Amino acid sequence: MAGSRLTRQDRRRIAAGLVEGLSYSEIAKRLERVTSTVTREVMRNGGPREYRADRAHHAAGQRARRSTPARPKRARTAAVADHGYGRDEAAVRACEQRLVELFAAIGLQQMTSRVLAFMCVTDSGSVTAAELAQHLAVSPASISKAVGLLEQQEMIRRERAAGQRNDRYIVGEDVLYQAVVGNFRHNTALAKTAYDCVSVLGPDTPAGARLEGLGQLLDHLSHYLLQWMELWPQVRSTREVVQPAVDS
């Protein structure tokens, strides 16, 4: 079966596996295919959330019937070249999409998540606004807004080499650390809002008591998690477990 074209039934089994929450490798094992075949099939047909078996099969049939030669593949920019690592491009795109979902889940906007995810999967960690716009197929204005937000949160920085006209945006090695800490600080802001509402509603009212409990929970979690996260650079550099100070 390996090497032959996917059948309609194969595609329906892929769709069923996605609904079950199976990984690409698990689905491939069911079909007795290599993982890259399943990854490429899903990503070229809308990704795991939008994949539809019959629609994908129809699209495959249309591609097979085309008599005109395919347009030359757009050359990748230096930012996304694999530098001889021999990576599966479809698998890299799938990894990029998973990072987008991760960043969105911790509170980043969709376009900001897409920009950050792309930067994370580039070996240089450095891209121009034009490279971002080309890869994500969006307007320069969308890129400008997204990188501005990431700069504000200190998740990327902007540099311009001597003699160069274009800025380059650089993602640091501690990007996930900054993202997680930013999420904890967001929880702290939510806790403050909850306390402010308690003073308006009254602490002895059912609504006030409910919000006070929410504020205490968020405040407690954020306080101790931030202590742990602020020790992370030291842990990473020394490879030693460092205990945060515990309030008396």
PDB file of C-alpha atoms in Angstrom:
ATOM      1  CA  MET A   1       0.000   0.000   0.000  1.00  0.00           C
ATOM      2  CA  ALA A   2       2.878   2.363   0.766  1.00  0.00           C
ATOM      3  CA  GLY A   3       3.650   4.490  -2.262  1.00  0.00           C
ATOM      4  CA  SER A   4       0.205   4.141  -3.872  1.00  0.00           C
ATOM      5  CA  ARG A   5      -2.229   7.020  -4.040  1.00  0.00           C
ATOM      6  CA  LEU A   6      -4.612   7.624  -1.181  1.00  0.00           C
ATOM      7  CA  THR A   7      -8.125   6.314  -1.804  1.00  0.00           C
ATOM      8  CA  ARG A   8     -11.366   7.935  -0.708  1.00  0.00           C
ATOM      9  CA  GLN A   9     -11.576   5.349   2.070  1.00  0.00           C
ATOM     10  CA  ASP A  10      -8.027   6.201   3.179  1.00  0.00           C
ATOM     11  CA  ARG A  11      -9.025   9.845   3.456  1.00  0.00           C
ATOM     12  CA  ARG A  12     -12.127   8.990   5.433  1.00  0.00           C
ATOM     13  CA  ARG A  13      -9.970   6.999   7.853  1.00  0.00           C
ATOM     14  CA  ILE A  14      -7.645   9.999   8.164  1.00  0.00           C
ATOM     15  CA  ALA A  15     -10.623  12.236   8.949  1.00  0.00           C
ATOM     16  CA  ALA A  16     -11.884   9.742  11.524  1.00  0.00           C
ATOM     17  CA  GLY A  17      -8.452   9.617  13.161  1.00  0.00           C
ATOM     18  CA  LEU A  18      -8.333  13.411  13.421  1.00  0.00           C
ATOM     19  CA  VAL A  19     -11.746  13.435  15.086  1.00  0.00           C
ATOM     20  CA  GLU A  20     -10.459  10.852  17.584  1.00  0.00           C
ATOM     21  CA  GLY A  21      -7.502  13.112  18.352  1.00  0.00           C
ATOM     22  CA  LEU A  22      -4.878  10.697  17.006  1.00  0.00           C
ATOM     23  CA  SER A  23      -1.430  11.930  16.019  1.00  0.00           C
ATOM     24  CA  TYR A  24      -0.297  11.838  12.403  1.00  0.00           C
ATOM     25  CA  SER A  25       1.986   8.901  13.170  1.00  0.00           C
ATOM     26  CA  GLU A  26      -0.878   6.916  14.727  1.00  0.00           C
ATOM     27  CA  ILE A  27      -3.094   7.564  11.715  1.00  0.00           C
ATOM     28  CA  ALA A  28      -0.261   6.606   9.363  1.00  0.00           C
ATOM     29  CA  LYS A  29       0.226   3.337  11.230  1.00  0.00           C
ATOM     30  CA  ARG A  30      -3.444   2.485  10.736  1.00  0.00           C
ATOM     31  CA  LEU A  31      -3.103   3.101   7.006  1.00  0.00           C
ATOM     32  CA  GLU A  32       0.299   1.404   6.743  1.00  0.00           C
ATOM     33  CA  ARG A  33       1.716   4.628   5.363  1.00  0.00           C
ATOM     34  CA  VAL A  34       4.664   6.815   6.252  1.00  0.00           C
ATOM     35  CA  THR A  35       3.847   9.695   8.592  1.00  0.00           C
ATOM     36  CA  SER A  36       4.870  12.362   6.065  1.00  0.00           C
ATOM     37  CA  THR A  37       2.150  11.154   3.669  1.00  0.00           C
ATOM     38  CA  VAL A  38      -0.570  11.767   6.240  1.00  0.00           C
ATOM     39  CA  THR A  39       0.959  15.062   7.379  1.00  0.00           C
ATOM     40  CA  ARG A  40       1.171  16.365   3.811  1.00  0.00           C
ATOM     41  CA  GLU A  41      -2.383  15.221   3.022  1.00  0.00           C
ATOM     42  CA  VAL A  42      -3.859  17.004   6.039  1.00  0.00           C
ATOM     43  CA  MET A  43      -1.868  20.222   5.745  1.00  0.00           C
ATOM     44  CA  ARG A  44      -2.582  20.672   2.024  1.00  0.00           C
ATOM     45  CA  ASN A  45      -6.313  20.323   2.713  1.00  0.00           C
ATOM     46  CA  GLY A  46      -6.967  22.856   5.427  1.00  0.00           C
ATOM     47  CA  GLY A  47      -5.137  21.424   8.445  1.00  0.00           C
ATOM     48  CA  PRO A  48      -6.475  19.146  11.208  1.00  0.00           C
ATOM     49  CA  ARG A  49      -9.472  21.334  12.006  1.00  0.00           C
ATOM     50  CA  GLU A  50     -10.681  21.919   8.442  1.00  0.00           C
ATOM     51  CA  TYR A  51      -9.820  18.562   6.839  1.00  0.00           C
ATOM     52  CA  ARG A  52     -12.765  16.905   5.042  1.00  0.00           C
ATOM     53  CA  ALA A  53     -12.251  13.540   3.360  1.00  0.00           C
ATOM     54  CA  ASP A  54     -14.570  13.927   0.358  1.00  0.00           C
ATOM     55  CA  ARG A  55     -13.415  17.463  -0.357  1.00  0.00           C
ATOM     56  CA  ALA A  56      -9.766  16.380  -0.143  1.00  0.00           C
ATOM     57  CA  HIS A  57     -10.414  13.441  -2.494  1.00  0.00           C
ATOM     58  CA  HIS A  58     -12.111  15.719  -5.023  1.00  0.00           C
ATOM     59  CA  ALA A  59      -9.183  18.149  -4.877  1.00  0.00           C
ATOM     60  CA  ALA A  60      -6.722  15.290  -5.414  1.00  0.00           C
ATOM     61  CA  GLY A  61      -8.666  14.164  -8.491  1.00  0.00           C
ATOM     62  CA  GLN A  62      -8.573  17.642  -9.948  1.00  0.00           C
ATOM     63  CA  ARG A  63      -4.828  17.875  -9.423  1.00  0.00           C
ATOM     64  CA  ALA A  64      -4.324  14.535 -11.154  1.00  0.00           C
ATOM     65  CA  ARG A  65      -6.368  15.639 -14.195  1.00  0.00           C
ATOM     66  CA  ARG A  66      -4.521  18.857 -14.768  1.00  0.00           C
ATOM     67  CA  SER A  67      -2.639  18.735 -18.038  1.00  0.00           C
ATOM     68  CA  THR A  68      -0.812  22.032 -17.668  1.00  0.00           C
ATOM     69  CA  PRO A  69       2.509  21.945 -15.850  1.00  0.00           C
ATOM     70  CA  ALA A  70       2.512  23.178 -12.299  1.00  0.00           C
ATOM     71  CA  ARG A  71       3.803  26.650 -11.667  1.00  0.00           C
ATOM     72  CA  PRO A  72       7.372  26.743 -10.389  1.00  0.00           C
ATOM     73  CA  LYS A  73       7.508  26.432  -6.658  1.00  0.00           C
ATOM     74  CA  ARG A  74       8.178  29.764  -4.988  1.00  0.00           C
ATOM     75  CA  ALA A  75      11.708  29.886  -3.693  1.00  0.00           C
ATOM     76  CA  ARG A  76      11.934  29.949   0.054  1.00  0.00           C
ATOM     77  CA  THR A  77      13.594  32.903   1.660  1.00  0.00           C
ATOM     78  CA  ALA A  78      16.885  32.505   3.475  1.00  0.00           C
ATOM     79  CA  ALA A  79      14.957  32.708   6.733  1.00  0.00           C
ATOM     80  CA  VAL A  80      13.161  29.419   6.144  1.00  0.00           C
ATOM     81  CA  ALA A  81      15.788  27.419   4.272  1.00  0.00           C
ATOM     82  CA  ASP A  82      16.618  24.218   6.100  1.00  0.00           C
ATOM     83  CA  HIS A  83      20.380  24.639   5.613  1.00  0.00           C
ATOM     84  CA  GLY A  84      20.816  21.007   4.611  1.00  0.00           C
ATOM     85  CA  TYR A  85      18.963  19.482   7.557  1.00  0.00           C
ATOM     86  CA  GLY A  86      16.719  17.512   5.199  1.00  0.00           C
ATOM     87  CA  ARG A  87      13.481  18.277   7.001  1.00  0.00           C
ATOM     88  CA  ASP A  88      10.032  17.266   5.789  1.00  0.00           C
ATOM     89  CA  GLU A  89       8.451  20.606   4.845  1.00  0.00           C
ATOM     90  CA  ALA A  90       4.908  19.397   5.536  1.00  0.00           C
ATOM     91  CA  ALA A  91       5.934  18.231   8.994  1.00  0.00           C
ATOM     92  CA  VAL A  92       7.588  21.595   9.672  1.00  0.00           C
ATOM     93  CA  ARG A  93       4.383  23.381   8.659  1.00  0.00           C
ATOM     94  CA  ALA A  94       2.398  21.098  10.961  1.00  0.00           C
ATOM     95  CA  CYS A  95       4.791  21.905  13.807  1.00  0.00           C
ATOM     96  CA  GLU A  96       4.403  25.615  13.056  1.00  0.00           C
ATOM     97  CA  GLN A  97       0.605  25.293  13.217  1.00  0.00           C
ATOM     98  CA  ARG A  98       0.792  23.534  16.582  1.00  0.00           C
ATOM     99  CA  LEU A  99       2.883  26.418  17.914  1.00  0.00           C
ATOM    100  CA  VAL A 100       0.276  28.880  16.623  1.00  0.00           C
ATOM    101  CA  GLU A 101      -2.392  27.026  18.609  1.00  0.00           C
ATOM    102  CA  LEU A 102      -0.169  26.947  21.698  1.00  0.00           C
ATOM    103  CA  PHE A 103       0.526  30.686  21.626  1.00  0.00           C
ATOM    104  CA  ALA A 104      -3.146  31.457  21.010  1.00  0.00           C
ATOM    105  CA  ALA A 105      -4.091  29.257  23.969  1.00  0.00           C
ATOM    106  CA  ILE A 106      -1.912  31.309  26.322  1.00  0.00           C
ATOM    107  CA  GLY A 107      -3.519  34.549  25.214  1.00  0.00           C
ATOM    108  CA  LEU A 108      -1.738  35.880  22.122  1.00  0.00           C
ATOM    109  CA  GLN A 109      -3.808  37.180  19.217  1.00  0.00           C
ATOM    110  CA  GLN A 110      -4.047  34.938  16.155  1.00  0.00           C
ATOM    111  CA  MET A 111      -1.818  36.994  13.856  1.00  0.00           C
ATOM    112  CA  THR A 112       0.692  37.580  16.642  1.00  0.00           C
ATOM    113  CA  SER A 113       0.739  33.820  17.278  1.00  0.00           C
ATOM    114  CA  ARG A 114       1.362  33.121  13.585  1.00  0.00           C
ATOM    115  CA  VAL A 115       4.263  35.565  13.443  1.00  0.00           C
ATOM    116  CA  LEU A 116       5.871  34.179  16.582  1.00  0.00           C
ATOM    117  CA  ALA A 117       5.413  30.554  15.510  1.00  0.00           C
ATOM    118  CA  PHE A 118       7.077  31.192  12.150  1.00  0.00           C
ATOM    119  CA  MET A 119      10.008  32.927  13.806  1.00  0.00           C
ATOM    120  CA  CYS A 120      10.420  30.003  16.206  1.00  0.00           C
ATOM    121  CA  VAL A 121      10.801  27.433  13.412  1.00  0.00           C
ATOM    122  CA  THR A 122      13.426  29.443  11.514  1.00  0.00           C
ATOM    123  CA  ASP A 123      16.988  28.400  12.305  1.00  0.00           C
ATOM    124  CA  SER A 124      18.240  31.986  12.265  1.00  0.00           C
ATOM    125  CA  GLY A 125      15.381  33.250  14.441  1.00  0.00           C
ATOM    126  CA  SER A 126      15.673  36.438  12.400  1.00  0.00           C
ATOM    127  CA  VAL A 127      13.275  37.675   9.696  1.00  0.00           C
ATOM    128  CA  THR A 128      12.263  40.882   7.952  1.00  0.00           C
ATOM    129  CA  ALA A 129       8.724  42.215   7.742  1.00  0.00           C
ATOM    130  CA  ALA A 130       8.697  41.361   4.026  1.00  0.00           C
ATOM    131  CA  GLU A 131       9.629  37.734   4.744  1.00  0.00           C
ATOM    132  CA  LEU A 132       6.874  37.496   7.332  1.00  0.00           C
ATOM    133  CA  ALA A 133       4.284  38.979   4.965  1.00  0.00           C
ATOM    134  CA  GLN A 134       5.345  36.626   2.169  1.00  0.00           C
ATOM    135  CA  HIS A 135       5.278  33.492   4.298  1.00  0.00           C
ATOM    136  CA  LEU A 136       1.985  34.269   6.045  1.00  0.00           C
ATOM    137  CA  ALA A 137       0.349  35.768   2.930  1.00  0.00           C
ATOM    138  CA  VAL A 138      -0.896  38.837   4.793  1.00  0.00           C
ATOM    139  CA  SER A 139      -0.560  42.594   4.412  1.00  0.00           C
ATOM    140  CA  PRO A 140       2.430  44.574   5.733  1.00  0.00           C
ATOM    141  CA  ALA A 141       0.012  46.415   8.033  1.00  0.00           C
ATOM    142  CA  SER A 142      -0.959  43.140   9.731  1.00  0.00           C
ATOM    143  CA  ILE A 143       2.706  42.284  10.236  1.00  0.00           C
ATOM    144  CA  SER A 144       3.472  45.739  11.627  1.00  0.00           C
ATOM    145  CA  LYS A 145       0.758  45.434  14.262  1.00  0.00           C
ATOM    146  CA  ALA A 146       1.784  41.896  15.263  1.00  0.00           C
ATOM    147  CA  VAL A 147       5.503  42.619  15.635  1.00  0.00           C
ATOM    148  CA  GLY A 148       4.653  45.776  17.561  1.00  0.00           C
ATOM    149  CA  LEU A 149       2.727  43.745  20.122  1.00  0.00           C
ATOM    150  CA  LEU A 150       5.537  41.189  20.389  1.00  0.00           C
ATOM    151  CA  GLU A 151       8.090  43.958  20.925  1.00  0.00           C
ATOM    152  CA  GLN A 152       5.952  45.469  23.679  1.00  0.00           C
ATOM    153  CA  GLN A 153       5.922  42.111  25.453  1.00  0.00           C
ATOM    154  CA  GLU A 154       9.708  41.762  24.967  1.00  0.00           C
ATOM    155  CA  MET A 155       9.270  38.498  23.089  1.00  0.00           C
ATOM    156  CA  ILE A 156      11.184  39.749  20.049  1.00  0.00           C
ATOM    157  CA  ARG A 157      13.580  42.605  19.384  1.00  0.00           C
ATOM    158  CA  ARG A 158      14.266  44.779  16.355  1.00  0.00           C
ATOM    159  CA  GLU A 159      17.740  45.278  14.885  1.00  0.00           C
ATOM    160  CA  ARG A 160      19.198  46.884  11.787  1.00  0.00           C
ATOM    161  CA  ALA A 161      22.702  46.026  10.650  1.00  0.00           C
ATOM    162  CA  ALA A 162      24.988  48.785   9.435  1.00  0.00           C
ATOM    163  CA  GLY A 163      24.372  49.500   5.772  1.00  0.00           C
ATOM    164  CA  GLN A 164      21.026  47.690   5.718  1.00  0.00           C
ATOM    165  CA  ARG A 165      17.732  49.412   4.911  1.00  0.00           C
ATOM    166  CA  ASN A 166      15.345  46.911   6.483  1.00  0.00           C
ATOM    167  CA  ASP A 167      14.875  46.063  10.132  1.00  0.00           C
ATOM    168  CA  ARG A 168      15.176  42.458  11.194  1.00  0.00           C
ATOM    169  CA  TYR A 169      13.035  40.985  13.937  1.00  0.00           C
ATOM    170  CA  ILE A 170      14.814  38.529  16.192  1.00  0.00           C
ATOM    171  CA  VAL A 171      13.262  36.004  18.535  1.00  0.00           C
ATOM    172  CA  GLY A 172      15.263  35.119  21.643  1.00  0.00           C
ATOM    173  CA  GLU A 173      15.919  31.675  23.087  1.00  0.00           C
ATOM    174  CA  ASP A 174      13.709  32.546  26.060  1.00  0.00           C
ATOM    175  CA  VAL A 175      10.607  33.217  23.960  1.00  0.00           C
ATOM    176  CA  LEU A 176       8.459  30.586  25.682  1.00  0.00           C
ATOM    177  CA  TYR A 177       9.620  31.821  29.070  1.00  0.00           C
ATOM    178  CA  GLN A 178       8.497  35.343  28.192  1.00  0.00           C
ATOM    179  CA  ALA A 179       5.183  34.044  26.838  1.00  0.00           C
ATOM    180  CA  VAL A 180       4.402  32.031  29.963  1.00  0.00           C
ATOM    181  CA  VAL A 181       5.417  34.825  32.336  1.00  0.00           C
ATOM    182  CA  GLY A 182       3.273  37.231  30.359  1.00  0.00           C
ATOM    183  CA  ASN A 183       0.323  34.892  30.783  1.00  0.00           C
ATOM    184  CA  PHE A 184       0.847  34.745  34.554  1.00  0.00           C
ATOM    185  CA  ARG A 185       0.931  38.542  34.704  1.00  0.00           C
ATOM    186  CA  HIS A 186      -2.314  38.584  32.772  1.00  0.00           C
ATOM    187  CA  ASN A 187      -3.805  36.412  35.530  1.00  0.00           C
ATOM    188  CA  THR A 188      -2.566  38.931  38.091  1.00  0.00           C
ATOM    189  CA  ALA A 189      -4.416  41.682  36.231  1.00  0.00           C
ATOM    190  CA  LEU A 190      -7.550  39.531  36.209  1.00  0.00           C
ATOM    191  CA  ALA A 191      -7.237  39.039  39.958  1.00  0.00           C
ATOM    192  CA  LYS A 192      -7.028  42.810  40.493  1.00  0.00           C
ATOM    193  CA  THR A 193     -10.135  43.307  38.363  1.00  0.00           C
ATOM    194  CA  ALA A 194     -11.979  40.697  40.423  1.00  0.00           C
ATOM    195  CA  TYR A 195     -11.033  42.490  43.661  1.00  0.00           C
ATOM    196  CA  ASP A 196     -12.140  45.831  42.213  1.00  0.00           C
ATOM    197  CA  CYS A 197     -15.518  44.320  41.381  1.00  0.00           C
ATOM    198  CA  VAL A 198     -15.837  42.938  44.920  1.00  0.00           C
ATOM    199  CA  SER A 199     -15.605  46.471  46.302  1.00  0.00           C
ATOM    200  CA  VAL A 200     -18.425  47.505  43.975  1.00  0.00           C
ATOM    201  CA  LEU A 201     -20.685  44.497  44.528  1.00  0.00           C
ATOM    202  CA  GLY A 202     -20.004  44.136  48.232  1.00  0.00           C
ATOM    203  CA  PRO A 203     -17.972  41.321  49.842  1.00  0.00           C
ATOM    204  CA  ASP A 204     -21.009  39.966  51.703  1.00  0.00           C
ATOM    205  CA  THR A 205     -23.116  39.487  48.570  1.00  0.00           C
ATOM    206  CA  PRO A 206     -23.173  36.197  46.607  1.00  0.00           C
ATOM    207  CA  ALA A 207     -21.658  37.856  43.515  1.00  0.00           C
ATOM    208  CA  GLY A 208     -19.012  39.632  45.587  1.00  0.00           C
ATOM    209  CA  ALA A 209     -18.053  36.427  47.405  1.00  0.00           C
ATOM    210  CA  ARG A 210     -17.791  34.561  44.120  1.00  0.00           C
ATOM    211  CA  LEU A 211     -15.453  37.133  42.594  1.00  0.00           C
ATOM    212  CA  GLU A 212     -13.408  37.387  45.768  1.00  0.00           C
ATOM    213  CA  GLY A 213     -12.778  33.645  45.607  1.00  0.00           C
ATOM    214  CA  LEU A 214     -11.762  33.921  41.956  1.00  0.00           C
ATOM    215  CA  GLY A 215      -9.409  36.795  42.733  1.00  0.00           C
ATOM    216  CA  GLN A 216      -7.781  34.904  45.600  1.00  0.00           C
ATOM    217  CA  LEU A 217      -7.235  31.830  43.430  1.00  0.00           C
ATOM    218  CA  LEU A 218      -5.684  33.764  40.542  1.00  0.00           C
ATOM    219  CA  ASP A 219      -3.604  35.898  42.881  1.00  0.00           C
ATOM    220  CA  HIS A 220      -2.269  32.862  44.749  1.00  0.00           C
ATOM    221  CA  LEU A 221      -1.421  30.876  41.618  1.00  0.00           C
ATOM    222  CA  SER A 222       0.172  33.797  39.802  1.00  0.00           C
ATOM    223  CA  HIS A 223       2.263  34.807  42.815  1.00  0.00           C
ATOM    224  CA  TYR A 224       3.914  31.419  43.294  1.00  0.00           C
ATOM    225  CA  LEU A 225       4.172  30.512  39.627  1.00  0.00           C
ATOM    226  CA  LEU A 226       5.871  33.822  38.887  1.00  0.00           C
ATOM    227  CA  GLN A 227       8.385  33.111  41.654  1.00  0.00           C
ATOM    228  CA  TRP A 228       9.241  29.797  40.018  1.00  0.00           C
ATOM    229  CA  MET A 229       9.436  31.265  36.524  1.00  0.00           C
ATOM    230  CA  GLU A 230      11.707  34.108  37.608  1.00  0.00           C
ATOM    231  CA  LEU A 231      14.173  31.473  38.836  1.00  0.00           C
ATOM    232  CA  TRP A 232      14.174  29.706  35.462  1.00  0.00           C
ATOM    233  CA  PRO A 233      17.162  31.586  33.941  1.00  0.00           C
ATOM    234  CA  GLN A 234      19.272  30.542  36.945  1.00  0.00           C
ATOM    235  CA  VAL A 235      18.060  26.945  36.737  1.00  0.00           C
ATOM    236  CA  ARG A 236      18.775  26.835  33.027  1.00  0.00           C
ATOM    237  CA  SER A 237      22.312  28.164  33.385  1.00  0.00           C
ATOM    238  CA  THR A 238      23.329  26.029  36.376  1.00  0.00           C
ATOM    239  CA  ARG A 239      21.168  22.936  35.775  1.00  0.00           C
ATOM    240  CA  GLU A 240      20.443  22.999  39.495  1.00  0.00           C
ATOM    241  CA  VAL A 241      17.034  22.980  41.137  1.00  0.00           C
ATOM    242  CA  VAL A 242      16.521  26.283  42.943  1.00  0.00           C
ATOM    243  CA  GLN A 243      13.737  26.624  45.498  1.00  0.00           C
ATOM    244  CA  PRO A 244      11.790  29.901  45.580  1.00  0.00           C
ATOM    245  CA  ALA A 245      11.412  31.719  48.862  1.00  0.00           C
ATOM    246  CA  VAL A 246       8.155  30.835  50.603  1.00  0.00           C
ATOM    247  CA  ASP A 247       6.262  33.665  52.247  1.00  0.00           C
ATOM    248  CA  SER A 248       5.635  33.190  55.915  1.00  0.00           C
TER     249      SER A 248
END
